[in-house]
Amino acid sequence: MAAEAEVLDELHSLRARLPRLTGALAASVDGLVLAQDIRGVQPEGLAALTATAQGVALRLTDATGQGDFRELLVRGAHGYVATYAAGSSAVLTLVAEGRVNVGRLHLEGRRSGNRIGELLRVAAQQPDRTPGRPPATPTPTVTGGPLPVRTPSPRADRTRE
């Protein structure tokens, strides 16, 4: 993905702004890892669990008439797991220590979720380019009259003896 480096930069920046943050992961709503800055947790497993939790949260907000999914916060005995919408195709999951300032966690998580959503939206609108490869050029079209017809040479009809 073209925006992967920018998303990873956003995750690093987020971890620098929130010192009690122990991990950050951006995933597609289908549970695929887009970028991660997390240790001690398997990113692929967390992405899959995040997609599942986000799906349940969507159903819950829909069933109660609360509108579109925005965020989900889970508090455990040792800390927090927070998931934020990152556009329509991704989610941001943050893992934080129990001593984190939850208001700051929400503030920074929402900002980063919006930023990541915007990065992914812009990347989806741009044509895919492989580094080092020139952009695709359109195939030339032939204009004018019909193409000349090539007639076979008399030699092509001869068979070898």
Short mmCIF file of C-alpha atoms in Angstrom, two decimals:
data_model
loop_
_atom_site.label_atom_id
_atom_site.label_comp_id
_atom_site.label_asym_id
_atom_site.label_seq_id
_atom_site.Cartn_x
_atom_site.Cartn_y
_atom_site.Cartn_z
CA MET A 1 0.00 0.00 0.00
CA ALA A 2 1.33 3.42 -0.92
CA ALA A 3 0.32 5.02 2.40
CA GLU A 4 1.88 2.32 4.60
CA ALA A 5 4.99 4.38 5.43
CA GLU A 6 2.91 7.45 6.28
CA VAL A 7 0.57 5.39 8.48
CA LEU A 8 3.56 3.88 10.27
CA ASP A 9 4.99 7.39 10.79
CA GLU A 10 1.66 8.41 12.35
CA LEU A 11 1.80 5.41 14.70
CA HIS A 12 5.37 6.29 15.77
CA SER A 13 4.34 9.92 16.31
CA LEU A 14 1.33 8.83 18.37
CA ARG A 15 3.51 6.64 20.59
CA ALA A 16 5.87 9.59 21.12
CA ARG A 17 2.95 11.84 22.16
CA LEU A 18 1.53 9.24 24.58
CA PRO A 19 4.35 7.77 26.67
CA ARG A 20 2.04 5.27 28.43
CA LEU A 21 1.00 3.82 25.09
CA THR A 22 2.54 0.35 24.70
CA GLY A 23 1.36 -0.39 21.18
CA ALA A 24 -0.47 0.93 18.14
CA LEU A 25 -1.88 -0.91 15.16
CA ALA A 26 -3.77 0.16 12.05
CA ALA A 27 -5.85 -2.57 10.43
CA SER A 28 -8.43 -2.92 7.71
CA VAL A 29 -12.00 -3.54 8.81
CA ASP A 30 -11.44 -7.06 7.42
CA GLY A 31 -8.71 -7.70 10.00
CA LEU A 32 -5.57 -7.26 7.89
CA VAL A 33 -2.58 -5.41 9.37
CA LEU A 34 -1.87 -2.14 7.54
CA ALA A 35 0.90 -0.90 9.86
CA GLN A 36 1.94 -1.68 13.43
CA ASP A 37 4.18 -0.46 16.21
CA ILE A 38 3.51 -3.01 18.93
CA ARG A 39 5.52 -5.49 20.97
CA GLY A 40 4.45 -8.46 23.03
CA VAL A 41 1.28 -9.01 21.02
CA GLN A 42 0.91 -10.82 17.72
CA PRO A 43 -0.17 -8.06 15.27
CA GLU A 44 -2.13 -10.39 12.97
CA GLY A 45 -4.12 -11.81 15.88
CA LEU A 46 -4.82 -8.35 17.31
CA ALA A 47 -5.95 -7.10 13.89
CA ALA A 48 -8.38 -10.02 13.57
CA LEU A 49 -9.73 -9.48 17.10
CA THR A 50 -10.06 -5.76 16.42
CA ALA A 51 -12.11 -6.42 13.28
CA THR A 52 -14.37 -8.75 15.24
CA ALA A 53 -14.82 -6.28 18.11
CA GLN A 54 -15.48 -3.47 15.66
CA GLY A 55 -18.13 -5.61 13.94
CA VAL A 56 -19.88 -6.22 17.27
CA ALA A 57 -19.63 -2.51 18.13
CA LEU A 58 -21.21 -1.64 14.76
CA ARG A 59 -24.13 -3.94 15.49
CA LEU A 60 -24.48 -2.52 18.99
CA THR A 61 -24.55 1.11 17.83
CA ASP A 62 -26.96 0.21 15.04
CA ALA A 63 -29.32 -1.73 17.33
CA THR A 64 -29.43 1.13 19.83
CA GLY A 65 -29.74 3.89 17.23
CA GLN A 66 -26.45 5.54 18.21
CA GLY A 67 -25.19 6.08 14.65
CA ASP A 68 -21.94 5.06 13.00
CA PHE A 69 -19.10 3.42 14.94
CA ARG A 70 -16.59 5.90 16.33
CA GLU A 71 -14.65 4.18 19.13
CA LEU A 72 -14.52 1.29 21.56
CA LEU A 73 -12.73 1.21 24.92
CA VAL A 74 -11.96 -1.94 26.90
CA ARG A 75 -10.48 -1.70 30.38
CA GLY A 76 -8.58 -4.67 31.71
CA ALA A 77 -6.86 -5.26 35.04
CA HIS A 78 -3.54 -4.02 33.62
CA GLY A 79 -4.57 -1.38 31.12
CA TYR A 80 -6.70 -0.36 28.18
CA VAL A 81 -7.38 -1.39 24.62
CA ALA A 82 -8.97 1.38 22.57
CA THR A 83 -10.19 1.12 18.99
CA TYR A 84 -11.03 4.14 16.85
CA ALA A 85 -12.56 4.44 13.39
CA ALA A 86 -9.95 5.39 10.78
CA GLY A 87 -12.10 6.32 7.83
CA SER A 88 -14.55 3.84 6.40
CA SER A 89 -12.07 1.06 5.65
CA ALA A 90 -9.74 0.90 8.67
CA VAL A 91 -9.48 1.00 12.44
CA LEU A 92 -6.78 2.14 14.83
CA THR A 93 -6.17 0.03 17.93
CA LEU A 94 -4.14 1.32 20.86
CA VAL A 95 -2.85 -0.62 23.85
CA ALA A 96 -2.06 1.47 26.94
CA GLU A 97 -0.91 1.06 30.52
CA GLY A 98 -3.47 1.32 33.31
CA ARG A 99 -2.00 4.67 34.41
CA VAL A 100 -2.67 6.35 31.04
CA ASN A 101 -4.69 9.55 31.02
CA VAL A 102 -7.83 8.22 29.32
CA GLY A 103 -8.93 11.67 28.16
CA ARG A 104 -5.59 12.17 26.43
CA LEU A 105 -5.78 8.63 25.00
CA HIS A 106 -9.13 9.51 23.42
CA LEU A 107 -7.95 12.89 22.16
CA GLU A 108 -4.82 11.53 20.50
CA GLY A 109 -6.53 8.33 19.31
CA ARG A 110 -9.31 10.26 17.60
CA ARG A 111 -6.84 12.62 15.93
CA SER A 112 -4.66 9.77 14.69
CA GLY A 113 -7.70 7.77 13.53
CA ASN A 114 -8.84 10.76 11.46
CA ARG A 115 -5.33 11.27 10.07
CA ILE A 116 -4.94 7.60 9.11
CA GLY A 117 -8.39 7.57 7.52
CA GLU A 118 -7.42 10.58 5.42
CA LEU A 119 -4.09 9.02 4.39
CA LEU A 120 -5.87 5.85 3.26
CA ARG A 121 -8.58 7.79 1.44
CA VAL A 122 -6.00 9.80 -0.52
CA ALA A 123 -3.94 6.68 -1.28
CA ALA A 124 -7.02 4.88 -2.61
CA GLN A 125 -7.64 7.72 -5.07
CA GLN A 126 -4.11 7.66 -6.50
CA PRO A 127 -2.98 5.13 -9.09
CA ASP A 128 -0.78 2.37 -7.71
CA ARG A 129 2.91 2.95 -8.50
CA THR A 130 5.76 0.61 -7.81
CA PRO A 131 8.89 2.50 -6.67
CA GLY A 132 11.40 2.79 -9.51
CA ARG A 133 8.84 2.04 -12.19
CA PRO A 134 7.62 4.88 -14.39
CA PRO A 135 3.90 5.60 -14.40
CA ALA A 136 1.88 3.61 -16.90
CA THR A 137 1.49 5.25 -20.29
CA PRO A 138 -1.63 4.82 -22.33
CA THR A 139 -1.47 2.41 -25.25
CA PRO A 140 -1.17 4.35 -28.51
CA THR A 141 -4.08 4.06 -30.86
CA VAL A 142 -3.82 3.90 -34.62
CA THR A 143 -5.61 6.65 -36.43
CA GLY A 144 -6.11 7.22 -40.07
CA GLY A 145 -6.91 4.66 -42.74
CA PRO A 146 -6.75 0.90 -42.61
CA LEU A 147 -3.45 -0.82 -41.91
CA PRO A 148 -1.59 -2.05 -44.96
CA VAL A 149 -2.13 -5.72 -45.76
CA ARG A 150 1.01 -7.79 -46.03
CA THR A 151 1.01 -10.34 -48.81
CA PRO A 152 3.04 -13.52 -48.38
CA SER A 153 6.19 -13.78 -50.44
CA PRO A 154 6.38 -16.52 -53.10
CA ARG A 155 9.28 -18.10 -51.17
CA ALA A 156 7.06 -18.83 -48.15
CA ASP A 157 4.99 -21.19 -50.30
CA ARG A 158 7.93 -23.37 -51.30
CA THR A 159 8.51 -26.54 -49.37
CA ARG A 160 11.89 -28.04 -48.69
CA GLU A 161 12.82 -31.14 -50.46
#
